[in-house]
PDB file of C-alpha atoms in Angstrom:
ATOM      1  CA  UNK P   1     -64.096 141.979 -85.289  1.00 45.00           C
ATOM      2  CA  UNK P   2     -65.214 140.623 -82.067  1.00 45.00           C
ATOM      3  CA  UNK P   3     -63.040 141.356 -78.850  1.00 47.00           C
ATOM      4  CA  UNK P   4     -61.560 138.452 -77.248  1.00 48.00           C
ATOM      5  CA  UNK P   5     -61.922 138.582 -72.935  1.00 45.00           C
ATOM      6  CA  UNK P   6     -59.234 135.906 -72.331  1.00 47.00           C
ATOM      7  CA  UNK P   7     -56.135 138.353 -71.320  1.00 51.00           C
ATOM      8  CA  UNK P   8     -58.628 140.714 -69.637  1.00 48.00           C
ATOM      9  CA  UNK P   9     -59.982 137.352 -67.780  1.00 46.00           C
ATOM     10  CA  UNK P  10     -56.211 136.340 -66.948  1.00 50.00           C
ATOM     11  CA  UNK P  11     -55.387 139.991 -65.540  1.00 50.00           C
ATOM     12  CA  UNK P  12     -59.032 139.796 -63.637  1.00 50.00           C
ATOM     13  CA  UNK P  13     -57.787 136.789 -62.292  1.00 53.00           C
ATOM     14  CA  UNK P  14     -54.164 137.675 -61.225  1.00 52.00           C
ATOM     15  CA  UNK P  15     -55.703 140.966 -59.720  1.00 51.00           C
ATOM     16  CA  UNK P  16     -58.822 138.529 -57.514  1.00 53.00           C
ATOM     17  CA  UNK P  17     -55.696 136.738 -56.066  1.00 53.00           C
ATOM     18  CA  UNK P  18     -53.739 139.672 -55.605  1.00 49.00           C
ATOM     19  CA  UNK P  19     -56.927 141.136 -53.767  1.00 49.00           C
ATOM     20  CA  UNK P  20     -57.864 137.587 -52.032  1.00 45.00           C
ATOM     21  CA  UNK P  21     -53.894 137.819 -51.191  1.00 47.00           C
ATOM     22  CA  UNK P  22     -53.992 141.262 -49.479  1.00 43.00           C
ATOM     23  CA  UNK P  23     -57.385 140.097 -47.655  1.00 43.00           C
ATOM     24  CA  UNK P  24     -55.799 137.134 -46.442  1.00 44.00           C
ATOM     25  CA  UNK P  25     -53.011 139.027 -45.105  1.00 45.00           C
ATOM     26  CA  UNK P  26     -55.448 141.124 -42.206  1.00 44.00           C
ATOM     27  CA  UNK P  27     -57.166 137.750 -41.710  1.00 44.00           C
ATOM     28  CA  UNK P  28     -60.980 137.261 -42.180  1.00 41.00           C
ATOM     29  CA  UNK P  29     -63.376 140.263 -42.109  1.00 38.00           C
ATOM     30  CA  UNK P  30     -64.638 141.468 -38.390  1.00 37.00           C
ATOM     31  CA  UNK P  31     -67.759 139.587 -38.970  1.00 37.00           C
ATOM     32  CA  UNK P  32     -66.507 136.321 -40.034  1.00 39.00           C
ATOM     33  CA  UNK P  33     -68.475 135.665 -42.614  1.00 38.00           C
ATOM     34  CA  UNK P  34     -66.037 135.853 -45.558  1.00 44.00           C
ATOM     35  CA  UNK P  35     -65.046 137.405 -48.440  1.00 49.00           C
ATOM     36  CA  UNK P  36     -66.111 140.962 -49.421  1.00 46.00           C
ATOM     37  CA  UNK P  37     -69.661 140.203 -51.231  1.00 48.00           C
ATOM     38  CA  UNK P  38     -69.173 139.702 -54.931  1.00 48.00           C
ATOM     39  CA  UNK P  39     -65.510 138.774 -54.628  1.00 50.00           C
ATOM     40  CA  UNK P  40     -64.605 134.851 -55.173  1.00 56.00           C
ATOM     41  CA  UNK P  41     -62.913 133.392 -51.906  1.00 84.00           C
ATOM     42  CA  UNK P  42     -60.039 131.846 -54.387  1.00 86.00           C
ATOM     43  CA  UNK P  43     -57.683 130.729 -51.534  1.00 87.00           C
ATOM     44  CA  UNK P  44     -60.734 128.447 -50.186  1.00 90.00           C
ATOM     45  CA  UNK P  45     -62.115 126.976 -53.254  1.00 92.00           C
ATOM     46  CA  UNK P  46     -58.859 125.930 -54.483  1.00 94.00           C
ATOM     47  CA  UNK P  47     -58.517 124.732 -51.026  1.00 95.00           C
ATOM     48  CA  UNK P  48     -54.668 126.395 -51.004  1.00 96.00           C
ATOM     49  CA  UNK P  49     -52.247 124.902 -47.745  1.00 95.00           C
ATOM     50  CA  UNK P  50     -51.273 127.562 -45.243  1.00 96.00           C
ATOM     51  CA  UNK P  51     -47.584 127.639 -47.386  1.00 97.00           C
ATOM     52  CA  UNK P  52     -49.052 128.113 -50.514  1.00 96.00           C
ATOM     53  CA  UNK P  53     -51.312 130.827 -48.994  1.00 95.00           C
ATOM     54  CA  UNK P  54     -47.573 132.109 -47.608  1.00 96.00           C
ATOM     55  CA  UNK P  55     -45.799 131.689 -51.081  1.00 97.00           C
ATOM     56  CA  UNK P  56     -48.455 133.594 -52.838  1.00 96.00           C
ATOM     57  CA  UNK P  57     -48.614 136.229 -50.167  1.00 95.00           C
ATOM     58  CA  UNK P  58     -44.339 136.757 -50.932  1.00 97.00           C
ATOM     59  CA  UNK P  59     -45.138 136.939 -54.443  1.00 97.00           C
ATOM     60  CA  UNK P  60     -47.275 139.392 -54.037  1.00 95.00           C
ATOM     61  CA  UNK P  61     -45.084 141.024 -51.661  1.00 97.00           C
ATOM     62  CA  UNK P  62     -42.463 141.084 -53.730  1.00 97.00           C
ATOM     63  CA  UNK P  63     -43.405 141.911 -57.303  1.00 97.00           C
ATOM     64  CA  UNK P  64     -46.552 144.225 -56.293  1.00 97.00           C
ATOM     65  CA  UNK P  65     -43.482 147.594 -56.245  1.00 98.00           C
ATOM     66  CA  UNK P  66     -42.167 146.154 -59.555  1.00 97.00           C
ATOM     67  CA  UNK P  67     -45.759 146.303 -61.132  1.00 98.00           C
ATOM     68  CA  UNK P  68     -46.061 149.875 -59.720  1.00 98.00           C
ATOM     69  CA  UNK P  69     -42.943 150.908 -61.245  1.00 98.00           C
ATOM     70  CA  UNK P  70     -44.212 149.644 -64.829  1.00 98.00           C
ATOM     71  CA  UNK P  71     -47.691 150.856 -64.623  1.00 98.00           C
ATOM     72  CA  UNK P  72     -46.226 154.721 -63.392  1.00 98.00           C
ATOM     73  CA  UNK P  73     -44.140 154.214 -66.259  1.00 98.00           C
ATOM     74  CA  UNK P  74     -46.334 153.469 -69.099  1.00 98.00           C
ATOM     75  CA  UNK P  75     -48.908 156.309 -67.479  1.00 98.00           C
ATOM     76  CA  UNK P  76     -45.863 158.740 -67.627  1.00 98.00           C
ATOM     77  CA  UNK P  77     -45.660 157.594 -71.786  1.00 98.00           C
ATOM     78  CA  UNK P  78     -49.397 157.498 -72.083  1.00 98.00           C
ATOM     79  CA  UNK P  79     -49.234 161.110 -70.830  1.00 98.00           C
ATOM     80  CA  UNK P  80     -46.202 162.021 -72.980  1.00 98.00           C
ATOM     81  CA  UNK P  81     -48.167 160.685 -75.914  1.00 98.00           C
ATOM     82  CA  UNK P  82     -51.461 162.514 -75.132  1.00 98.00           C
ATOM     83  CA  UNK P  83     -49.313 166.216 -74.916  1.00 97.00           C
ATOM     84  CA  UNK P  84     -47.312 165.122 -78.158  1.00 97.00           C
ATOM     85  CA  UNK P  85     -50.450 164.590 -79.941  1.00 97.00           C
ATOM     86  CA  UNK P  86     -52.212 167.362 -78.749  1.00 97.00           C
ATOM     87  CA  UNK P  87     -48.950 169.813 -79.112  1.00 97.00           C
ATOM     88  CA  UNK P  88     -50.376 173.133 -81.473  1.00 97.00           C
ATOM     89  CA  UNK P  89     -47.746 172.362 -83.969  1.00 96.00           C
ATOM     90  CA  UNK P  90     -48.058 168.432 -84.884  1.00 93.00           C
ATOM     91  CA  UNK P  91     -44.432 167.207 -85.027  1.00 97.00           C
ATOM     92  CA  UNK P  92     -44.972 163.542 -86.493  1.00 97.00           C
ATOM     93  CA  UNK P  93     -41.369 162.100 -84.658  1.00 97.00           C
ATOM     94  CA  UNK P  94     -42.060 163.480 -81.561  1.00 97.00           C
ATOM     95  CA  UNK P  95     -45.511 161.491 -81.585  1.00 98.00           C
ATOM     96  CA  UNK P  96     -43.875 158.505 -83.355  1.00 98.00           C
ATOM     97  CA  UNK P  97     -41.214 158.624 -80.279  1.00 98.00           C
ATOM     98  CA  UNK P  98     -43.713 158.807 -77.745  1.00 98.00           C
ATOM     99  CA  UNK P  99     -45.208 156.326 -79.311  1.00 98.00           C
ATOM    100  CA  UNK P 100     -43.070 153.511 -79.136  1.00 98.00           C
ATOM    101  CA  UNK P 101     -41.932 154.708 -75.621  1.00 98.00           C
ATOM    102  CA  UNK P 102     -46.172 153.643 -74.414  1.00 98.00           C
ATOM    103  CA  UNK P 103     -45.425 151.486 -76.763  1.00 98.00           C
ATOM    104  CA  UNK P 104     -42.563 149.494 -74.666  1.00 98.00           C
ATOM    105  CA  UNK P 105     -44.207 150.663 -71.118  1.00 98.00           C
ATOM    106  CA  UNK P 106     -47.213 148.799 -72.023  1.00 98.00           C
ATOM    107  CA  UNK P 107     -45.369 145.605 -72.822  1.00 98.00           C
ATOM    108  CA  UNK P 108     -43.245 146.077 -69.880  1.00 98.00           C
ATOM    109  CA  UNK P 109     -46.797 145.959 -67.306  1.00 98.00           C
ATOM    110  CA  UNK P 110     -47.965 142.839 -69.579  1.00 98.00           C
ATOM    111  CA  UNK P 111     -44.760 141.083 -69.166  1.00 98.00           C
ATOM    112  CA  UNK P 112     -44.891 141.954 -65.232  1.00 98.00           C
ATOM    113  CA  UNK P 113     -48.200 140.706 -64.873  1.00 97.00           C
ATOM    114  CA  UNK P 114     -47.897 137.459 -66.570  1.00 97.00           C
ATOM    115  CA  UNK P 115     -44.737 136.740 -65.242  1.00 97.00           C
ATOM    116  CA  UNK P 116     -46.580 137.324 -61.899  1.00 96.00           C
ATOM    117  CA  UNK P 117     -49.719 135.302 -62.988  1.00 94.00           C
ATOM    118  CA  UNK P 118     -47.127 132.189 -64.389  1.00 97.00           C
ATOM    119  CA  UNK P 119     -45.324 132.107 -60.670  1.00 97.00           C
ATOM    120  CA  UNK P 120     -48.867 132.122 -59.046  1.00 95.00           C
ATOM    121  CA  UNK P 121     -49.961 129.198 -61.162  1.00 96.00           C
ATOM    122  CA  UNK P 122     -46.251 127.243 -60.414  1.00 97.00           C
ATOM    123  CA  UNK P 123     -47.609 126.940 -56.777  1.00 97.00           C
ATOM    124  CA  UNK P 124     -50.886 125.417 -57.707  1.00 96.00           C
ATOM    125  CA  UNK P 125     -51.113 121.707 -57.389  1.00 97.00           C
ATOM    126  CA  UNK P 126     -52.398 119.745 -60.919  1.00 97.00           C
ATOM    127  CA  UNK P 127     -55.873 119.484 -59.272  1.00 96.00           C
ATOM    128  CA  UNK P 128     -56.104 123.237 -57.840  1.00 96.00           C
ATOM    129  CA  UNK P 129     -55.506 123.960 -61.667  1.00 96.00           C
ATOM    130  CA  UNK P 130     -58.125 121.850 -62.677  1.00 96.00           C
ATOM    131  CA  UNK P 131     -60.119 123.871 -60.185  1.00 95.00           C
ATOM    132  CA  UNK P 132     -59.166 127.213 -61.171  1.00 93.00           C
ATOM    133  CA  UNK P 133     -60.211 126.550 -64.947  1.00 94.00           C
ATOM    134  CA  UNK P 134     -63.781 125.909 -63.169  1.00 95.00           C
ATOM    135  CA  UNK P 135     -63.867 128.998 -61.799  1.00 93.00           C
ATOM    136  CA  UNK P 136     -62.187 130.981 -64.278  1.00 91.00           C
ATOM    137  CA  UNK P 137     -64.646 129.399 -67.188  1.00 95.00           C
ATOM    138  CA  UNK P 138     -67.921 130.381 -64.692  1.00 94.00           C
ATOM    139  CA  UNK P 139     -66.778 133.516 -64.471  1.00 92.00           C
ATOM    140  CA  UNK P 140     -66.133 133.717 -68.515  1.00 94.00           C
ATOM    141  CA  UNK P 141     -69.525 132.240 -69.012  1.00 96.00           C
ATOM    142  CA  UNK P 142     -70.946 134.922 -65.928  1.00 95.00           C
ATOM    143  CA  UNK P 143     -69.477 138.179 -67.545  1.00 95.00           C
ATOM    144  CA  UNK P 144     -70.462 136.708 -71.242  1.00 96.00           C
ATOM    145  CA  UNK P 145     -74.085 136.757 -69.721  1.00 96.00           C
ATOM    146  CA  UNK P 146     -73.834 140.146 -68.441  1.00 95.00           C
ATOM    147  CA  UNK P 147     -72.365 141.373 -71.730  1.00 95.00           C
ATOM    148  CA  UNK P 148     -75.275 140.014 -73.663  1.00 94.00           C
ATOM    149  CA  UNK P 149     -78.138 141.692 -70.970  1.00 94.00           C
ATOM    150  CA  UNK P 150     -75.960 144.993 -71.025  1.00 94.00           C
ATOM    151  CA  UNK P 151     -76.729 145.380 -75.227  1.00 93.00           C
ATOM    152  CA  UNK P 152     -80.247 143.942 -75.073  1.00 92.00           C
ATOM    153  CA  UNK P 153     -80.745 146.883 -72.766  1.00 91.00           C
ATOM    154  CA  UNK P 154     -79.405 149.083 -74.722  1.00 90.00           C
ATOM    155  CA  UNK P 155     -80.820 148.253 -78.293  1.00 88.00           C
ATOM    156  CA  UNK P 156     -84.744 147.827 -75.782  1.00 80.00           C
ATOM    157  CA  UNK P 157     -85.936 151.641 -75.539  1.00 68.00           C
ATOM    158  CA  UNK P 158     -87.363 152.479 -71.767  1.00 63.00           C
ATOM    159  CA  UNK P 159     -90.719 152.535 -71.081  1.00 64.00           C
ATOM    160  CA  UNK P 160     -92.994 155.338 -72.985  1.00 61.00           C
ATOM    161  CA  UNK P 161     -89.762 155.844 -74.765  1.00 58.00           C
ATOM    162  CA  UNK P 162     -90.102 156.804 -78.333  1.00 60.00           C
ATOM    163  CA  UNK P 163     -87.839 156.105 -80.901  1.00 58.00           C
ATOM    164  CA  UNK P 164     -86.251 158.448 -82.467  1.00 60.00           C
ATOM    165  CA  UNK P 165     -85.079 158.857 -85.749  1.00 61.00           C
ATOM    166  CA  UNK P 166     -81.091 159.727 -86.510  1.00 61.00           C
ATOM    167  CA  UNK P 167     -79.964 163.178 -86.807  1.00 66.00           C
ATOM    168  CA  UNK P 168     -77.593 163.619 -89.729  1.00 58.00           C
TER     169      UNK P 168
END
């Protein structure tokens, strides 16, 4: 079963405008000359107003401390979970309880993200959509590329590398 990127790609996405958000915030960098390398300069290429810029910036303002809340949450269950697990006497409800208490902290961060992600995308105009498909399918196509170069590595042995057979 092949893993499917598109809600990593979404929560990439919703964290590069979060990130182009906070940048935005302290203005451009001392030099002038952009965005941090390697980061997409979203608010440009979607070519967002100043009061979109603003709306995004509240947004963020305002549900960044409810994310927090839900990811200390679900780390507090995760951590729960782990000690249950790992208890010297297995006791199968305490793990089961622990385990639909990550369980609901996990769907509690998803549900704060997208709902974050879905009242980013309300202030996007129908063509700054179009637009941020573009970009979000180059960078799909970009980290698919990388993907593929990562395993060839991998299954390539170094040079004056000899293979070695399996121990079993």
């Amino acid at each position: 079963m092949s893993k499917k990127p598109f809600p990593v790609l979404f929560i990439f996405i919703v964290l590069a405008f979060f990130a182009v958000g906070v940048t935005a915030q302290d203005g451009p960098p001392p030099d002038g000359n952009g965005p941090a390398e390697g980061r997409p300069d979203l608010f440009s290429q979607l070519g967002l107003s100043p009061e979109q810029i603003g709306q995004i910036r509240r947004i963020n303002a305002d549900r960044k401390p409810v994310m927090q809340e839900a990811q200390r949450r679900m780390r507090e269950a995760n951590r729960a979970l782990d000690v249950a697990i790992y208890a010297d006497a297995v006791n199968e409800g305490a793990v089961q309880t622990r385990l639909a208490e990550f369980q609901g902290a996990q769907a509690a961060v998803v549900k704060e993200r997208f709902t974050s992600e879905l009242l980013v995308r309300k202030v996007l105009t129908l063509e700054q959509l179009v637009k941020f498909r573009e970009i979000r399918s180059r960078f799909t196509q970009a980290r698919e590329n990388l993907q593929k170069q990562q395993r060839e590595r991998r299954r390539r042995p170094g040079p004056g590398a000899r293979r070695q057979p399996p121990n079993f």
